[in-house]
mmCIF file of C-alpha atoms in Angstrom:
data_model
loop_
_atom_site.group_PDB
_atom_site.id
_atom_site.type_symbol
_atom_site.label_atom_id
_atom_site.label_comp_id
_atom_site.label_asym_id
_atom_site.label_seq_id
_atom_site.Cartn_x
_atom_site.Cartn_y
_atom_site.Cartn_z
ATOM 1 C CA MET A 1 -3.491 13.526 11.886
ATOM 2 C CA SER A 2 -4.340 16.842 10.289
ATOM 3 C CA VAL A 3 -2.569 19.802 11.846
ATOM 4 C CA THR A 4 -3.976 23.212 12.731
ATOM 5 C CA LEU A 5 -1.526 26.130 12.705
ATOM 6 C CA LEU A 6 -2.180 29.303 14.638
ATOM 7 C CA SER A 7 -0.460 32.670 14.630
ATOM 8 C CA SER A 8 0.599 33.715 18.092
ATOM 9 C CA PRO A 9 -0.111 37.401 18.784
ATOM 10 C CA LEU A 10 2.969 39.624 18.842
ATOM 11 C CA GLN A 11 2.401 43.170 20.060
ATOM 12 C CA GLY A 12 3.557 45.688 17.462
ATOM 13 C CA PHE A 13 3.713 43.120 14.664
ATOM 14 C CA THR A 14 0.637 40.965 14.007
ATOM 15 C CA ASP A 15 -2.053 43.619 13.557
ATOM 16 C CA PHE A 16 -4.697 43.458 10.817
ATOM 17 C CA ARG A 17 -2.419 44.924 8.130
ATOM 18 C CA PHE A 18 0.190 42.235 8.699
ATOM 19 C CA ARG A 19 -2.414 39.450 9.085
ATOM 20 C CA ASN A 20 -4.240 40.294 5.862
ATOM 21 C CA ALA A 21 -1.052 40.601 3.811
ATOM 22 C CA PHE A 22 0.352 37.412 5.319
ATOM 23 C CA HIS A 23 -2.822 35.512 4.498
ATOM 24 C CA LYS A 24 -2.844 36.836 0.923
ATOM 25 C CA TYR A 25 0.802 36.126 0.037
ATOM 26 C CA PHE A 26 1.732 33.099 2.152
ATOM 27 C CA GLY A 27 -1.252 31.339 3.756
ATOM 28 C CA GLY A 28 -0.886 28.258 5.930
ATOM 29 C CA ILE A 29 -2.285 29.832 9.120
ATOM 30 C CA ASP A 30 -5.763 28.644 10.129
ATOM 31 C CA THR A 31 -6.419 31.130 12.931
ATOM 32 C CA PHE A 32 -4.809 34.432 13.893
ATOM 33 C CA TYR A 33 -4.824 35.779 17.448
ATOM 34 C CA ALA A 34 -5.027 39.562 17.626
ATOM 35 C CA PRO A 35 -2.489 41.345 19.856
ATOM 36 C CA TYR A 36 -3.844 41.834 23.375
ATOM 37 C CA ILE A 37 -6.215 44.554 24.526
ATOM 38 C CA ARG A 38 -4.906 46.200 27.682
ATOM 39 C CA LEU A 39 -6.998 48.765 29.553
ATOM 40 C CA ASN A 40 -4.573 50.071 32.231
ATOM 41 C CA GLY A 41 -7.404 50.699 34.685
ATOM 42 C CA LYS A 42 -9.431 52.893 32.293
ATOM 43 C CA MET A 43 -12.591 51.334 30.855
ATOM 44 C CA VAL A 44 -11.776 52.613 27.377
ATOM 45 C CA ILE A 45 -10.847 50.622 24.279
ATOM 46 C CA LYS A 46 -8.023 52.442 22.495
ATOM 47 C CA ASN A 47 -8.541 53.400 18.843
ATOM 48 C CA SER A 48 -5.729 51.125 17.689
ATOM 49 C CA TYR A 49 -7.428 48.112 19.308
ATOM 50 C CA GLN A 50 -10.772 49.111 17.823
ATOM 51 C CA LYS A 51 -9.304 49.389 14.345
ATOM 52 C CA ASP A 52 -7.515 46.066 14.693
ATOM 53 C CA LEU A 53 -10.722 44.174 15.500
ATOM 54 C CA GLN A 54 -13.191 45.954 13.203
ATOM 55 C CA LEU A 55 -14.879 43.300 11.117
ATOM 56 C CA GLU A 56 -14.265 45.164 7.855
ATOM 57 C CA ASN A 57 -10.519 44.875 8.552
ATOM 58 C CA ASN A 58 -10.759 41.116 9.093
ATOM 59 C CA THR A 59 -12.965 39.787 6.328
ATOM 60 C CA THR A 60 -10.850 36.898 5.027
ATOM 61 C CA LEU A 61 -9.482 35.310 8.206
ATOM 62 C CA GLU A 62 -10.494 33.743 11.472
ATOM 63 C CA VAL A 63 -9.329 36.172 14.174
ATOM 64 C CA ILE A 64 -9.600 35.718 17.942
ATOM 65 C CA PRO A 65 -9.301 38.798 20.194
ATOM 66 C CA GLN A 66 -7.046 38.633 23.255
ATOM 67 C CA VAL A 67 -7.092 40.442 26.593
ATOM 68 C CA MET A 68 -4.294 41.174 29.073
ATOM 69 C CA THR A 69 -5.588 41.880 32.561
ATOM 70 C CA GLY A 70 -5.564 40.723 36.158
ATOM 71 C CA ASP A 71 -8.908 42.377 36.950
ATOM 72 C CA ALA A 72 -12.360 40.764 36.623
ATOM 73 C CA ASP A 73 -14.187 44.032 35.819
ATOM 74 C CA GLU A 74 -11.728 44.797 33.029
ATOM 75 C CA PHE A 75 -12.104 41.266 31.686
ATOM 76 C CA LEU A 76 -15.905 41.569 31.611
ATOM 77 C CA PHE A 77 -15.692 45.007 29.978
ATOM 78 C CA VAL A 78 -13.587 43.557 27.146
ATOM 79 C CA VAL A 79 -15.968 40.583 26.824
ATOM 80 C CA LYS A 80 -18.888 42.988 26.243
ATOM 81 C CA TYR A 81 -16.852 44.968 23.728
ATOM 82 C CA ILE A 82 -15.733 42.015 21.583
ATOM 83 C CA GLN A 83 -19.228 40.474 21.720
ATOM 84 C CA SER A 84 -20.694 43.767 20.472
ATOM 85 C CA LEU A 85 -18.512 43.304 17.371
ATOM 86 C CA GLY A 86 -19.721 39.734 16.865
ATOM 87 C CA TYR A 87 -16.751 37.803 18.292
ATOM 88 C CA LYS A 88 -17.651 34.736 20.358
ATOM 89 C CA GLU A 89 -14.260 33.864 21.869
ATOM 90 C CA LEU A 90 -11.818 35.815 24.023
ATOM 91 C CA ASN A 91 -8.273 34.602 24.628
ATOM 92 C CA TRP A 92 -6.707 35.476 27.985
ATOM 93 C CA ASN A 93 -2.992 36.306 27.933
ATOM 94 C CA LEU A 94 -1.141 34.701 30.844
ATOM 95 C CA GLY A 95 1.976 34.426 28.738
ATOM 96 C CA CYS A 96 3.548 37.865 28.312
ATOM 97 C CA PRO A 97 7.004 37.726 29.956
ATOM 98 C CA TYR A 98 7.950 41.407 30.037
ATOM 99 C CA PRO A 99 8.661 42.837 33.527
ATOM 100 C CA MET A 100 6.542 45.977 32.982
ATOM 101 C CA VAL A 101 3.562 43.612 32.632
ATOM 102 C CA THR A 102 4.463 40.838 35.079
ATOM 103 C CA LYS A 103 5.292 43.253 37.921
ATOM 104 C CA GLN A 104 1.688 44.434 37.746
ATOM 105 C CA GLY A 105 0.417 40.876 38.205
ATOM 106 C CA MET A 106 -0.530 40.333 34.560
ATOM 107 C CA GLY A 107 0.687 38.037 31.802
ATOM 108 C CA SER A 108 2.947 35.279 33.103
ATOM 109 C CA GLY A 109 3.192 37.214 36.389
ATOM 110 C CA LEU A 110 -0.383 36.115 37.197
ATOM 111 C CA ILE A 111 0.234 32.353 36.935
ATOM 112 C CA CYS A 112 1.444 32.212 40.566
ATOM 113 C CA ASN A 113 -1.974 33.509 41.722
ATOM 114 C CA PRO A 114 -4.512 30.676 41.191
ATOM 115 C CA GLU A 115 -7.114 32.380 43.446
ATOM 116 C CA LYS A 116 -7.243 35.478 41.238
ATOM 117 C CA ILE A 117 -7.408 33.361 38.074
ATOM 118 C CA ASP A 118 -10.280 31.405 39.649
ATOM 119 C CA HIS A 119 -12.131 34.615 40.597
ATOM 120 C CA ILE A 120 -11.894 36.064 37.077
ATOM 121 C CA LEU A 121 -12.942 32.824 35.373
ATOM 122 C CA LYS A 122 -15.799 32.289 37.844
ATOM 123 C CA ARG A 123 -17.271 35.722 37.223
ATOM 124 C CA THR A 124 -16.778 35.443 33.470
ATOM 125 C CA HIS A 125 -18.556 32.079 33.260
ATOM 126 C CA GLU A 126 -21.354 33.167 35.621
ATOM 127 C CA GLU A 127 -21.986 36.559 34.033
ATOM 128 C CA THR A 128 -21.332 35.985 30.293
ATOM 129 C CA ASP A 129 -21.611 33.298 27.641
ATOM 130 C CA VAL A 130 -18.249 34.085 26.006
ATOM 131 C CA VAL A 131 -15.947 31.208 25.029
ATOM 132 C CA VAL A 132 -12.674 31.559 26.943
ATOM 133 C CA SER A 133 -9.319 30.217 25.756
ATOM 134 C CA MET A 134 -5.934 30.696 27.414
ATOM 135 C CA LYS A 135 -2.425 31.590 26.252
ATOM 136 C CA MET A 136 0.112 30.797 28.979
ATOM 137 C CA ARG A 137 3.716 30.289 29.880
ATOM 138 C CA MET A 138 4.471 27.484 32.349
ATOM 139 C CA GLY A 139 5.054 29.997 35.127
ATOM 140 C CA TYR A 140 7.099 33.098 35.789
ATOM 141 C CA GLU A 141 9.709 31.869 38.283
ATOM 142 C CA ASN A 142 9.494 28.134 37.561
ATOM 143 C CA ALA A 143 7.668 25.612 35.379
ATOM 144 C CA GLU A 144 5.805 24.078 38.340
ATOM 145 C CA GLU A 145 3.558 27.145 38.743
ATOM 146 C CA ILE A 146 1.197 26.081 35.969
ATOM 147 C CA LEU A 147 0.647 22.689 37.635
ATOM 148 C CA ASP A 148 -0.930 24.481 40.612
ATOM 149 C CA VAL A 149 -3.275 26.348 38.254
ATOM 150 C CA PHE A 150 -4.547 23.306 36.320
ATOM 151 C CA PRO A 151 -7.009 22.177 39.054
ATOM 152 C CA ILE A 152 -8.593 25.667 38.844
ATOM 153 C CA LEU A 153 -8.670 25.679 35.027
ATOM 154 C CA ASP A 154 -10.169 22.177 34.983
ATOM 155 C CA LYS A 155 -13.283 23.552 36.712
ATOM 156 C CA TYR A 156 -14.188 25.644 33.662
ATOM 157 C CA PRO A 157 -15.231 24.788 30.067
ATOM 158 C CA LEU A 158 -12.202 26.436 28.448
ATOM 159 C CA LYS A 159 -11.841 25.947 24.705
ATOM 160 C CA ASN A 160 -8.098 25.292 24.926
ATOM 161 C CA ILE A 161 -4.863 26.273 26.655
ATOM 162 C CA ALA A 162 -1.979 27.312 24.375
ATOM 163 C CA ILE A 163 1.278 26.883 26.286
ATOM 164 C CA HIS A 164 4.556 28.526 25.363
ATOM 165 C CA ALA A 165 7.080 26.040 26.731
ATOM 166 C CA ARG A 166 9.182 28.602 28.613
ATOM 167 C CA ILE A 167 8.868 30.461 31.898
ATOM 168 C CA GLY A 168 8.338 34.213 32.021
ATOM 169 C CA LYS A 169 11.683 35.254 33.442
ATOM 170 C CA GLN A 170 13.448 33.586 30.501
ATOM 171 C CA LEU A 171 11.822 36.130 28.175
ATOM 172 C CA TYR A 172 12.809 34.542 24.831
ATOM 173 C CA LYS A 173 16.257 33.384 25.951
ATOM 174 C CA GLY A 174 17.364 29.795 26.358
ATOM 175 C CA GLY A 175 15.599 26.769 24.966
ATOM 176 C CA VAL A 176 12.045 25.528 25.409
ATOM 177 C CA ASP A 177 11.463 23.048 28.256
ATOM 178 C CA LEU A 178 9.843 20.055 26.578
ATOM 179 C CA ASP A 179 9.906 17.856 29.695
ATOM 180 C CA ALA A 180 7.906 20.506 31.571
ATOM 181 C CA PHE A 181 5.457 20.731 28.651
ATOM 182 C CA GLN A 182 5.027 16.937 28.803
ATOM 183 C CA LYS A 183 4.035 17.326 32.473
ATOM 184 C CA CYS A 184 1.371 19.806 31.356
ATOM 185 C CA VAL A 185 0.020 17.259 28.857
ATOM 186 C CA GLU A 186 -0.255 14.726 31.696
ATOM 187 C CA ASN A 187 -1.846 17.076 34.252
ATOM 188 C CA THR A 188 -4.866 18.694 32.623
ATOM 189 C CA LYS A 189 -8.082 17.508 31.026
ATOM 190 C CA HIS A 190 -8.079 20.501 28.656
ATOM 191 C CA LYS A 191 -7.013 20.533 25.028
ATOM 192 C CA LEU A 192 -3.463 21.898 24.806
ATOM 193 C CA TYR A 193 -1.821 23.779 21.939
ATOM 194 C CA TYR A 194 1.980 23.802 21.711
ATOM 195 C CA ASN A 195 3.888 27.081 21.257
ATOM 196 C CA GLY A 196 7.625 27.810 21.184
ATOM 197 C CA ASP A 197 10.581 27.732 18.784
ATOM 198 C CA ILE A 198 8.885 26.332 15.688
ATOM 199 C CA THR A 199 11.372 27.897 13.284
ATOM 200 C CA THR A 200 11.855 25.202 10.600
ATOM 201 C CA VAL A 201 9.932 22.290 9.112
ATOM 202 C CA SER A 202 12.266 19.838 10.859
ATOM 203 C CA LYS A 203 11.739 21.617 14.220
ATOM 204 C CA PHE A 204 8.000 21.290 13.709
ATOM 205 C CA LYS A 205 8.311 17.556 12.954
ATOM 206 C CA GLU A 206 10.431 17.127 16.066
ATOM 207 C CA MET A 207 7.650 18.661 18.204
ATOM 208 C CA GLN A 208 4.985 16.612 16.436
ATOM 209 C CA GLU A 209 6.867 13.386 17.138
ATOM 210 C CA ARG A 210 7.589 14.354 20.717
ATOM 211 C CA PHE A 211 3.925 15.196 21.454
ATOM 212 C CA PRO A 212 1.734 12.891 19.327
ATOM 213 C CA SER A 213 -1.471 13.968 21.118
ATOM 214 C CA ILE A 214 -1.015 17.623 20.091
ATOM 215 C CA ASP A 215 -2.609 18.671 16.792
ATOM 216 C CA HIS A 216 -2.642 22.473 17.229
ATOM 217 C CA PHE A 217 0.659 24.338 16.984
ATOM 218 C CA MET A 218 1.160 28.051 17.510
ATOM 219 C CA MET A 219 3.854 30.066 15.761
ATOM 220 C CA GLY A 220 5.114 33.503 16.771
ATOM 221 C CA ARG A 221 8.554 34.834 15.925
ATOM 222 C CA GLY A 222 9.266 31.912 13.554
ATOM 223 C CA LEU A 223 6.365 32.925 11.352
ATOM 224 C CA ILE A 224 7.669 36.498 10.948
ATOM 225 C CA ALA A 225 11.246 35.347 10.362
ATOM 226 C CA ASP A 226 10.129 32.905 7.662
ATOM 227 C CA PRO A 227 6.623 33.685 6.381
ATOM 228 C CA PHE A 228 6.729 30.669 4.014
ATOM 229 C CA LEU A 229 7.086 28.262 6.926
ATOM 230 C CA PRO A 230 3.396 27.600 7.793
ATOM 231 C CA ASN A 231 2.557 26.660 4.213
ATOM 232 C CA MET A 232 5.664 24.485 3.956
ATOM 233 C CA ILE A 233 4.650 22.666 7.154
ATOM 234 C CA LYS A 234 1.132 22.145 5.790
ATOM 235 C CA ASN A 235 2.511 20.781 2.508
ATOM 236 C CA ASN A 236 5.218 18.728 4.219
ATOM 237 C CA THR A 237 7.984 20.243 2.113
ATOM 238 C CA THR A 238 11.280 22.031 2.710
ATOM 239 C CA GLU A 239 11.236 23.506 -0.829
ATOM 240 C CA TYR A 240 10.603 27.235 -1.169
ATOM 241 C CA PRO A 241 8.592 28.515 -4.157
ATOM 242 C CA LYS A 242 10.792 29.339 -7.170
ATOM 243 C CA ASP A 243 9.707 32.985 -6.999
ATOM 244 C CA ARG A 244 10.265 33.142 -3.232
ATOM 245 C CA TRP A 245 11.856 36.589 -3.119
ATOM 246 C CA LYS A 246 9.395 38.097 -5.602
ATOM 247 C CA ILE A 247 6.507 36.992 -3.361
ATOM 248 C CA PHE A 248 8.281 38.292 -0.288
ATOM 249 C CA SER A 249 9.001 41.600 -2.056
ATOM 250 C CA GLU A 250 5.293 42.079 -2.897
ATOM 251 C CA PHE A 251 4.312 41.237 0.683
ATOM 252 C CA HIS A 252 6.918 43.672 2.041
ATOM 253 C CA ASP A 253 5.793 46.479 -0.271
ATOM 254 C CA THR A 254 2.157 45.935 0.722
ATOM 255 C CA ILE A 255 2.751 46.242 4.458
ATOM 256 C CA TYR A 256 5.285 49.055 4.007
ATOM 257 C CA GLN A 257 2.795 51.130 2.030
ATOM 258 C CA GLN A 258 -0.007 50.499 4.539
ATOM 259 C CA TYR A 259 2.133 51.352 7.560
ATOM 260 C CA ALA A 260 3.509 54.437 5.800
ATOM 261 C CA GLU A 261 -0.080 55.656 5.324
ATOM 262 C CA ALA A 262 -1.095 54.820 8.906
ATOM 263 C CA LEU A 263 1.928 56.199 10.755
ATOM 264 C CA SER A 264 2.800 59.877 10.842
ATOM 265 C CA GLY A 265 6.246 60.763 9.571
ATOM 266 C CA PRO A 266 9.434 58.939 8.575
ATOM 267 C CA THR A 267 10.650 58.019 12.080
ATOM 268 C CA PRO A 268 7.674 55.813 13.130
ATOM 269 C CA ILE A 269 7.716 53.908 9.809
ATOM 270 C CA LYS A 270 11.496 53.491 10.070
ATOM 271 C CA MET A 271 11.167 52.009 13.582
ATOM 272 C CA LYS A 272 8.220 49.819 12.582
ATOM 273 C CA MET A 273 10.045 48.281 9.601
ATOM 274 C CA ARG A 274 13.300 47.964 11.528
ATOM 275 C CA GLY A 275 11.382 45.819 14.025
ATOM 276 C CA PHE A 276 10.165 43.566 11.215
ATOM 277 C CA TRP A 277 13.631 43.299 9.690
ATOM 278 C CA GLU A 278 15.062 41.984 12.964
ATOM 279 C CA TYR A 279 13.071 38.893 12.004
ATOM 280 C CA PHE A 280 12.971 39.139 8.173
ATOM 281 C CA SER A 281 16.770 39.325 8.004
ATOM 282 C CA LEU A 282 17.046 35.884 9.654
ATOM 283 C CA SER A 283 15.834 34.283 6.410
ATOM 284 C CA THR A 284 18.479 35.994 4.270
ATOM 285 C CA SER A 285 21.839 34.448 3.417
ATOM 286 C CA ASN A 286 23.656 36.982 5.610
ATOM 287 C CA PRO A 287 21.335 38.120 8.454
ATOM 288 C CA GLN A 288 23.818 40.469 10.134
ATOM 289 C CA LYS A 289 24.731 42.243 6.906
ATOM 290 C CA ALA A 290 21.083 42.571 5.859
ATOM 291 C CA PHE A 291 19.963 43.999 9.203
ATOM 292 C CA LYS A 292 22.943 46.394 9.265
ATOM 293 C CA LYS A 293 21.836 47.789 5.891
ATOM 294 C CA ILE A 294 18.332 48.409 7.251
ATOM 295 C CA LYS A 295 19.655 50.091 10.403
ATOM 296 C CA LYS A 296 21.848 52.447 8.364
ATOM 297 C CA ALA A 297 18.925 53.583 6.176
ATOM 298 C CA ASN A 298 17.874 56.897 7.705
ATOM 299 C CA ASN A 299 15.169 58.053 5.317
ATOM 300 C CA PRO A 300 12.461 56.365 3.212
ATOM 301 C CA LYS A 301 14.506 56.520 -0.007
ATOM 302 C CA ALA A 302 17.577 54.972 1.624
ATOM 303 C CA TYR A 303 15.352 52.329 3.213
ATOM 304 C CA GLN A 304 13.807 51.321 -0.126
ATOM 305 C CA GLN A 305 17.284 51.195 -1.636
ATOM 306 C CA ALA A 306 18.522 48.951 1.197
ATOM 307 C CA VAL A 307 15.565 46.576 0.792
ATOM 308 C CA ARG A 308 16.143 46.320 -2.979
ATOM 309 C CA GLU A 309 19.840 45.579 -2.433
ATOM 310 C CA ILE A 310 19.047 42.852 0.099
ATOM 311 C CA LEU A 311 16.417 41.205 -2.089
ATOM 312 C CA ASN A 312 18.467 41.486 -5.295
ATOM 313 C CA ASN A 313 21.331 39.838 -3.464
ATOM 314 C CA GLU A 314 19.106 36.853 -2.669
#
């Protein structure tokens, strides 16, 4: 069975600069999901969202926009916007686990409200011709919540449901719940994608064997921690390229330069790259030491020096 790999959207990380550089240097991802559009009650698309979805910034990849909302009017507003750009599919985020989102009845905090989900999907399918796909957790409080939503979702022609096999209140702690995911497989007519803790080739194979009917797998944090992983999965190998760190270095320099140009001043770029290195460092031979070096670098020159030391050490 051929496998399709998708990049899960991570707010603050997987914007068009990252996606384009990733695609150029590593490959292996068939479809990228853009980080969610959130309106906060104002019918205005922020500049950063606009830039992220502009077609000229996404010429070499398949990108699917995503929305985070619990409001039908907001959902329809975003549908019109992405269709005006030429996109045909909108992914709905019912997966975000963070309390500032879930307390407002969005992300995984909306899964316990099947009536609202039904209302939004009903209006969307009656009033637009957009293709809707879903990105979900299995619930916020418990993994049974999603089972109550499936009868609603089964009423609509959704393209797919990507399920992160955790509940919202776990955030990213603890393991994935594969038994609960199996229940999802057994309780919906829709095509499911698997998401959660694909961090190595052997982990991927484990999931593939456990769920033989699944042929779409979504990768989030694992893809940032080890950018070579998707291609290695596709090629069924655990061997890294011989010039692994040279490729990584070129990728790093490309995104660093682009973020340095886009962000104003040394502090935003420092924080942006520190966020990336929380994941990048996990692929080094001494993650703690590598990340400590990055944290200690307080100006651009010191940062570049720290990166060179880390990469030379590998």
